[in-house]
Coordinates of C-alpha atoms in Angstrom, one line a residue:
X219 CA 80.9 96.2 131.7
X220 CA 81.0 96.8 128.3
X221 CA 83.1 99.1 126.3
X222 CA 82.3 101.2 122.7
X223 CA 83.3 103.9 120.1
X224 CA 80.8 106.3 120.4
X225 CA 81.7 108.6 117.0
X226 CA 83.0 107.7 114.0
X227 CA 85.7 104.5 115.6
X228 CA 88.9 105.8 116.4
X229 CA 88.5 106.8 119.8
X230 CA 91.1 105.6 122.5
X231 CA 89.3 102.9 122.6
X232 CA 92.7 100.6 123.2
X233 CA 94.3 102.5 126.1
X234 CA 91.1 103.0 127.7
X235 CA 90.6 98.8 127.7
X236 CA 93.8 98.4 128.9
X237 CA 94.0 100.9 131.3
X238 CA 89.8 99.3 132.8
X239 CA 91.3 95.5 131.7
X240 CA 94.1 95.6 135.6
X241 CA 90.4 95.5 137.2
X242 CA 88.6 92.9 135.3
X243 CA 89.3 89.0 134.8
X244 CA 88.6 89.0 131.2
X245 CA 88.7 90.9 128.1
X246 CA 86.3 89.7 125.4
X247 CA 86.1 91.2 121.8
X248 CA 81.8 90.8 120.5
X249 CA 82.4 92.0 117.0
X250 CA 84.2 93.3 113.7
X251 CA 87.3 91.8 112.6
X252 CA 91.2 93.2 111.9
X253 CA 90.0 96.2 110.5
X254 CA 89.8 97.6 114.1
X255 CA 92.8 99.4 115.4
X256 CA 94.1 99.9 118.5
X257 CA 97.6 100.9 119.7
X258 CA 98.6 100.7 123.3
X259 CA 101.4 102.8 125.0
X260 CA 102.9 101.3 127.3
X261 CA 106.0 103.0 128.9
X262 CA 108.6 103.6 126.7
X263 CA 106.4 100.9 124.1
X264 CA 104.1 101.0 122.1
X265 CA 101.4 98.2 120.9
X266 CA 99.2 98.1 118.0
X267 CA 96.6 95.2 117.8
X268 CA 94.1 94.8 115.2
X269 CA 92.2 91.0 115.7
X270 CA 93.6 90.3 119.4
X271 CA 92.0 92.0 122.7
X272 CA 93.3 94.9 124.6
X273 CA 93.7 92.5 127.6
X274 CA 96.1 90.9 126.0
X275 CA 99.5 92.9 126.6
X276 CA 98.4 92.8 130.4
X277 CA 97.7 89.4 130.4
X278 CA 94.3 89.6 131.7
X279 CA 92.7 86.3 129.9
X280 CA 91.6 87.4 126.3
X281 CA 89.0 85.4 124.8
X282 CA 87.6 87.1 120.2
X283 CA 83.8 86.1 120.4
X284 CA 81.8 84.7 117.5
X285 CA 80.8 87.5 116.6
X286 CA 84.5 87.9 115.3
X287 CA 85.4 87.4 111.7
X288 CA 88.6 85.9 111.7
X289 CA 91.7 86.2 109.3
X290 CA 94.0 83.5 110.9
X291 CA 96.6 85.0 109.0
X292 CA 96.5 88.2 110.2
X293 CA 95.9 86.6 113.7
X294 CA 99.4 84.9 113.4
X295 CA 101.4 87.9 112.2
X296 CA 99.9 90.3 115.2
X297 CA 100.8 87.3 117.2
X298 CA 104.3 86.9 115.5
X299 CA 104.5 90.5 116.1
X300 CA 103.8 91.1 119.7
X301 CA 105.7 88.0 120.9
X302 CA 108.5 90.2 119.2
X303 CA 107.6 92.8 121.6
X304 CA 108.0 90.5 124.8
X305 CA 104.6 89.3 125.1
X306 CA 103.7 86.0 126.2
X307 CA 100.4 85.4 123.9
X308 CA 99.0 81.4 124.3
X309 CA 96.3 79.8 124.3
X310 CA 96.1 79.8 128.5
X311 CA 95.5 84.1 127.9
X312 CA 94.1 83.1 124.6
X313 CA 90.6 82.0 123.0
X314 CA 89.3 82.4 119.9
X315 CA 85.2 81.4 119.7
X316 CA 85.2 77.5 117.5
X317 CA 82.4 79.1 116.1
X318 CA 83.9 82.6 114.4
X319 CA 83.7 82.9 110.5
X320 CA 87.0 83.0 109.2
X321 CA 88.2 85.4 106.1
X322 CA 89.8 84.0 103.3
X323 CA 92.2 85.2 100.3
X324 CA 89.0 85.2 98.7
X325 CA 87.3 87.4 100.8
X326 CA 90.3 90.3 100.2
X327 CA 89.7 89.6 96.8
X328 CA 86.5 90.4 96.4
X329 CA 86.7 93.4 98.3
X330 CA 89.1 95.1 96.4
X331 CA 87.1 94.5 92.9
X332 CA 84.5 95.9 94.2
X333 CA 85.9 99.2 95.9
X334 CA 88.0 99.5 92.3
X335 CA 84.6 99.1 90.6
X336 CA 82.5 100.8 92.8
X337 CA 83.9 104.5 90.7
X338 CA 82.2 107.3 93.2
X339 CA 80.3 104.8 95.0
X340 CA 83.9 103.5 96.5
X341 CA 82.6 103.7 100.9
X342 CA 85.8 103.4 102.2
X343 CA 86.7 100.4 102.7
X344 CA 89.1 99.0 104.7
X345 CA 90.1 95.6 101.8
X346 CA 90.7 93.5 104.2
X347 CA 87.5 91.1 103.3
X348 CA 85.6 91.9 106.2
X349 CA 81.9 92.2 104.7
X350 CA 82.4 89.1 102.0
X351 CA 83.3 87.3 105.0
X352 CA 80.4 88.3 106.8
X353 CA 78.3 87.7 103.9
X354 CA 79.2 84.8 103.8
X355 CA 78.5 83.9 107.8
X356 CA 74.4 84.7 107.0
X357 CA 74.2 83.5 103.8
X358 CA 75.3 80.1 105.5
X359 CA 78.7 79.5 103.4
X360 CA 81.4 80.6 105.7
X361 CA 84.4 78.5 106.7
X362 CA 85.0 78.4 110.7
X363 CA 87.1 78.2 112.9
X364 CA 85.8 75.1 113.8
X365 CA 86.5 73.5 110.2
X366 CA 90.0 73.5 110.4
X367 CA 89.7 70.2 112.7
X368 CA 87.1 69.1 109.4
X369 CA 89.2 70.0 106.4
X370 CA 89.2 66.5 104.8
X371 CA 85.3 66.8 105.1
X372 CA 85.1 70.4 103.8
X373 CA 84.3 69.5 99.7
X374 CA 80.2 70.2 100.6
X375 CA 80.9 73.6 102.3
X376 CA 83.6 74.4 99.1
X377 CA 81.3 73.8 96.5
X378 CA 78.3 76.4 98.1
X379 CA 81.6 78.9 99.0
X380 CA 83.4 78.5 95.4
X381 CA 79.6 78.1 93.3
X382 CA 78.7 81.6 95.2
X383 CA 82.2 83.6 94.8
X384 CA 82.9 81.9 90.6
X385 CA 80.2 83.4 89.6
X386 CA 81.0 87.0 91.4
X387 CA 84.9 86.6 90.1
X388 CA 83.5 85.9 86.3
X389 CA 81.6 89.3 86.2
X390 CA 85.1 90.8 87.3
X391 CA 86.7 88.9 84.8
X392 CA 88.4 87.0 87.1
X393 CA 89.3 83.8 87.2
X394 CA 87.7 80.8 89.7
X395 CA 89.1 80.2 92.7
X396 CA 91.7 77.2 92.8
X397 CA 90.1 75.3 95.4
X398 CA 93.3 73.2 95.6
X399 CA 94.9 75.9 96.3
X400 CA 92.6 77.9 98.8
X401 CA 92.2 73.9 101.3
X402 CA 96.0 73.9 101.4
X403 CA 96.0 77.3 102.8
X404 CA 93.9 76.1 105.3
X405 CA 95.7 73.3 105.8
X406 CA 98.9 75.2 106.7
X407 CA 97.2 78.1 109.5
X408 CA 95.1 75.3 110.5
X409 CA 97.7 73.9 113.3
X410 CA 97.9 77.8 114.7
X411 CA 94.5 78.8 115.4
X412 CA 93.2 75.3 116.8
X413 CA 95.9 75.4 119.3
X414 CA 93.5 78.8 120.7
X415 CA 89.8 77.1 119.5
X416 CA 87.3 77.3 122.5
X417 CA 83.7 77.1 122.8
X418 CA 84.2 80.5 124.4
X419 CA 80.9 80.6 125.3
X420 CA 81.0 78.2 128.1
X421 CA 84.5 80.1 129.4
X422 CA 82.5 83.5 129.3
X423 CA 79.6 81.9 131.4
X424 CA 81.0 80.1 133.7
X425 CA 83.1 83.2 134.5
X426 CA 80.1 85.3 134.9
X427 CA 78.5 82.4 137.0
X428 CA 81.9 82.6 138.8
X429 CA 81.3 86.6 139.6
X430 CA 84.5 87.2 137.5
X431 CA 84.6 91.0 135.7
X432 CA 84.6 90.5 131.9
X433 CA 85.0 93.4 130.1
X434 CA 83.6 93.3 126.5
X435 CA 85.2 96.0 123.7
X436 CA 83.6 96.9 120.8
X437 CA 85.9 98.0 117.8
X438 CA 84.9 101.0 115.7
X439 CA 82.4 103.3 116.7
X440 CA 78.7 103.2 116.6
X441 CA 77.9 105.5 113.8
X442 CA 79.9 103.2 111.7
X443 CA 76.6 100.7 112.7
X444 CA 75.0 98.1 110.1
X445 CA 71.8 99.3 111.0
X446 CA 72.1 102.8 113.0
X447 CA 75.6 104.0 111.6
X448 CA 75.7 107.1 108.5
X449 CA 75.0 103.9 106.0
X450 CA 75.9 103.2 103.1
X451 CA 79.3 104.4 104.6
X452 CA 79.4 102.3 108.0
X453 CA 81.4 97.8 108.5
X454 CA 79.6 94.8 108.2
X455 CA 78.1 94.0 112.3
X456 CA 76.6 96.2 114.6
X457 CA 78.9 97.5 116.7
X458 CA 76.0 98.8 119.6
X459 CA 76.9 97.4 123.5
X460 CA 73.6 94.3 122.6
X461 CA 76.4 92.7 120.4
X462 CA 78.5 91.9 123.1
X463 CA 75.5 89.3 124.1
X464 CA 74.8 87.7 120.7
X465 CA 78.4 88.1 119.7
X466 CA 80.2 85.8 122.8
X467 CA 77.0 83.5 123.8
X468 CA 75.4 85.3 127.1
X469 CA 71.9 87.0 127.5
X470 CA 71.0 90.2 126.9
X471 CA 71.6 91.5 130.4
X472 CA 75.8 90.7 129.4
X473 CA 76.4 94.8 128.9
X474 CA 76.1 95.3 132.2
X475 CA 77.8 99.7 132.3
X476 CA 77.8 100.6 128.5
X477 CA 80.8 103.3 128.4
X478 CA 80.7 105.1 125.6
X479 CA 84.6 106.0 124.5
X480 CA 84.1 109.9 122.7
X481 CA 87.0 112.0 122.0
X482 CA 86.4 115.2 122.5
X483 CA 86.9 116.9 119.2
X484 CA 85.2 114.9 116.1
X485 CA 87.5 112.5 113.3
X486 CA 86.5 110.3 110.7
X487 CA 88.5 108.4 107.9
X488 CA 87.1 107.2 104.4
X489 CA 84.0 108.2 102.6
X490 CA 81.2 109.1 104.6
X491 CA 79.4 112.4 105.5
X492 CA 81.2 114.2 108.0
X493 CA 79.2 118.2 109.4
X494 CA 81.3 119.3 111.3
X495 CA 84.6 118.7 109.4
X496 CA 87.2 121.3 109.1
X497 CA 89.2 121.9 105.7
X498 CA 91.1 125.2 107.9
X499 CA 94.4 125.3 109.9
X500 CA 92.1 124.3 113.0
X501 CA 91.4 121.2 111.1
X502 CA 94.8 121.0 110.4
X503 CA 96.6 121.4 114.0
X504 CA 94.0 118.8 115.6
X505 CA 95.1 115.8 112.8
X506 CA 98.3 116.8 113.9
X507 CA 98.3 117.4 117.4
X508 CA 96.0 114.1 117.7
X509 CA 98.0 111.9 115.7
X510 CA 95.1 111.7 113.5
X511 CA 96.4 108.7 111.3
X512 CA 94.5 104.9 111.3
X513 CA 96.1 102.4 113.2
X514 CA 95.6 99.8 110.6
X515 CA 95.2 101.4 107.3
X516 CA 97.8 104.5 108.3
X517 CA 94.5 106.9 106.8
X518 CA 95.0 109.8 107.4
X519 CA 91.4 111.1 109.6
X520 CA 89.9 114.1 108.8
X521 CA 88.6 116.3 111.6
X522 CA 85.8 118.5 113.1
X523 CA 84.5 120.0 116.0
X524 CA 83.1 118.1 118.7
X525 CA 79.5 116.8 117.1
X526 CA 77.1 116.7 120.4
X527 CA 74.0 115.3 118.2
X528 CA 75.5 112.3 116.9
X529 CA 77.2 111.8 120.3
X530 CA 74.3 111.6 122.0
X531 CA 72.3 109.6 119.1
X532 CA 75.2 107.0 120.1
X533 CA 74.3 107.1 123.4
X534 CA 70.8 106.9 123.5
X535 CA 71.6 103.8 120.3
X536 CA 74.1 102.2 122.3
X537 CA 72.6 102.5 125.4
X538 CA 75.4 104.2 126.6
X539 CA 74.9 104.5 130.0
X540 CA 78.7 107.2 130.8
X541 CA 81.3 108.2 128.3
X542 CA 84.9 108.1 128.8
X543 CA 85.9 111.4 127.3
X544 CA 89.7 111.3 125.3
X545 CA 92.0 113.7 123.9
X546 CA 91.0 116.5 126.2
X547 CA 94.8 117.7 125.2
X548 CA 94.4 117.7 121.8
X549 CA 92.5 121.1 122.2
X550 CA 95.0 123.4 125.0
X551 CA 95.6 126.5 123.2
X552 CA 92.9 127.3 121.7
X553 CA 90.9 130.6 122.4
X554 CA 88.2 129.7 121.0
X555 CA 86.2 125.7 121.1
X556 CA 82.5 125.2 118.6
X557 CA 80.4 122.3 119.6
X558 CA 77.5 121.3 116.8
X559 CA 73.7 121.4 118.8
X560 CA 71.6 120.8 116.1
X561 CA 71.3 120.8 111.8
X562 CA 69.7 123.2 109.4
X563 CA 68.3 121.4 106.6
X564 CA 66.1 122.9 104.2
X565 CA 65.0 125.3 106.5
X566 CA 64.4 122.6 109.1
X567 CA 66.4 122.5 112.3
X568 CA 66.7 118.8 113.6
X569 CA 68.7 117.3 116.6
X570 CA 69.2 113.9 115.2
X571 CA 71.1 113.2 111.6
X572 CA 68.6 111.6 109.1
X573 CA 69.0 108.5 107.6
X574 CA 69.3 109.4 104.2
X575 CA 72.7 109.4 102.6
X576 CA 71.5 112.5 100.9
X577 CA 70.2 114.7 103.5
X578 CA 72.8 113.6 106.3
X579 CA 75.4 114.9 103.3
X580 CA 73.2 118.1 103.0
X581 CA 73.2 119.2 106.9
X582 CA 74.7 122.4 108.3
X583 CA 76.0 122.6 112.3
X584 CA 74.8 125.0 114.3
X585 CA 77.3 125.9 116.5
X586 CA 77.5 127.0 120.6
X587 CA 81.2 128.7 121.2
X588 CA 82.7 128.5 124.1
X589 CA 86.0 129.5 125.6
X590 CA 89.7 128.1 125.3
X591 CA 91.6 127.5 127.4
X592 CA 95.7 127.9 127.0
X593 CA 96.6 125.8 130.3
X594 CA 98.2 122.5 129.5
X595 CA 95.6 119.4 130.4
X596 CA 98.3 116.8 129.7
X597 CA 99.1 114.6 131.8
X598 CA 96.6 115.7 134.1
X599 CA 94.8 112.8 136.5
X600 CA 92.5 114.7 139.0
X601 CA 90.2 117.5 138.5
X602 CA 92.2 119.3 140.2
X603 CA 95.0 119.6 137.5
X604 CA 92.4 121.1 135.0
X605 CA 92.1 124.6 134.0
X606 CA 88.5 125.9 134.5
X607 CA 87.3 125.9 131.4
X608 CA 88.4 122.7 130.3
X609 CA 86.1 121.5 133.0
X610 CA 83.3 123.8 131.9
X611 CA 83.8 122.6 128.1
X612 CA 83.7 119.0 129.8
X613 CA 80.4 120.0 132.0
X614 CA 78.7 121.6 128.6
X615 CA 79.5 118.0 126.4
X616 CA 77.8 115.6 129.0
X617 CA 73.7 118.8 128.7
X618 CA 74.5 118.0 125.5
X619 CA 74.3 114.6 125.4
X620 CA 73.1 113.6 127.5
X621 CA 74.9 111.7 129.0
X622 CA 76.8 111.9 132.5
X623 CA 81.4 111.4 131.9
X624 CA 83.4 109.0 134.1
X625 CA 86.5 109.2 132.6
X626 CA 88.3 111.8 130.9
X627 CA 92.2 110.8 129.2
X628 CA 94.4 113.2 128.7
X629 CA 97.4 112.1 126.8
X630 CA 98.0 108.3 125.1
X631 CA 99.7 107.2 128.3
X632 CA 97.5 104.4 130.8
X633 CA 97.8 105.9 134.2
X634 CA 96.9 109.9 132.6
X635 CA 93.1 109.3 133.1
X636 CA 90.9 110.4 135.5
X637 CA 87.8 108.5 137.1
X638 CA 85.1 110.6 137.2
X639 CA 82.8 107.4 138.1
X640 CA 84.1 103.7 138.4
X641 CA 82.6 101.7 135.9
X642 CA 82.9 98.8 138.0
X643 CA 81.4 99.2 140.5
X644 CA 77.8 99.4 139.2

C-alpha cells in the first residue's frame, strides 16, 4: 500500500506510517529529500525524521528508493541523532538505492542564491538543494550513490557538473567550485553511505514476490506535486502515488491501496495560494492547538478551514482509495466549523482550482457551515468515543471529497487511531 499527503504536506504522515509500519514488512520512501519532515511520538520519546523512512523507528526494514535525492551529510547527522535516542540503524534495517542522486553542498548554495535573488518571485524553498539536485538528475550530470565507490574515475562527471554550476555561480558573482575540496568531502562521507547502498529494486521485487507487505511512503503532499500542485509553489518531484513504482523500481501496480493523509483543517508552509487561509483568531487558535510549526524548517504554518475542493482534486489525480483524517481534536470546542465547497472567480463558480497562479490567488472560497462540538475527541480510539457532531463532520467531508475515510487520528500518540477500514486487507 502507499501513503501520501493529500494537501500541502504536514498532514501527519509520520504518525500514520509509523502506526501502519507495525503491520508491514518493509517501508520504502520513493521521492523527495530531507526537506520532508515527520514527527513520531512514541511514549515519552519524540523522533523527528527528515530523510529516513518512518519504519526505522519500529525496526521495520526501511528503504530509500531511487526517486529520492540524498544529502549524505544530512543522512549521517540524522542517523547519529536517532542513534543517540536509542535506535539501532544498521545495513540490516536500512537500504539506500545505489542509483540515488546526491545532494551536494553546491546544490544548497545554488538553492539559496536563487531564492535570495528572486525578490517577490520567491517560492518558499527550504534551501536544502532539493530542486538543483533534481535538475542535475534530469540533466544527466548528477553524482549518484554508486559513484562514491568509484571516486578515482569521477572527473568526467565532475567536468559536466562543474561546467554547469560554475556558469550559474558566475552569474551570481560567486567564485568557481573548488573541485578538489568537493572530491575530498565525498571521500570523507563515502564509506558511511556505501554501507547502506544496495540495488533496492531487487529487494522490493523479491519482497513483493514473496507476498511481503510493502508500505510506500511519500513526502510532501499532492498539492506540492510538480505537475499537479499549485505551480510554481511546489516541490521538485512528483508526490502522487504513481511515483511509488518509478521511485523504487517496481511495476505500475505497486501502489496498491492508496491512503491519502488529510488534516481536519488546512495548513501550508511558505509562499503560494491558500484560498481558505484564516488571518483571524480562529486561524491563530488552529495553529496553536495544532502546534503548526514545520518539522524540518521550524517555520510557522499558515492555517485555514478544510478545503474539500482541493482534497477532492488530490484524491482524483493521485488515485486515493481512502483517507486518514488527522488532528480532529484540534477542532474541539469550536461553535461552528466551515468547509470550502467551491470557489468564485470573476462571477463564475468553480469546482476545481484553476491551473494559472494568478487565478489560484484570486479565487474566493464558498463555504458551508456546520455546527461544532464541545466535547473532547482527543485520544478517541473508536466511533463510540466521538461526539455525534464530529462524526457528522467526517461524513460530510467524505461526501464532498468523493472518498471514504479509512482512519481517524485523534492525537499525536501512536495508538490514538480509529481504524475504519483496514488498508492492508484490500
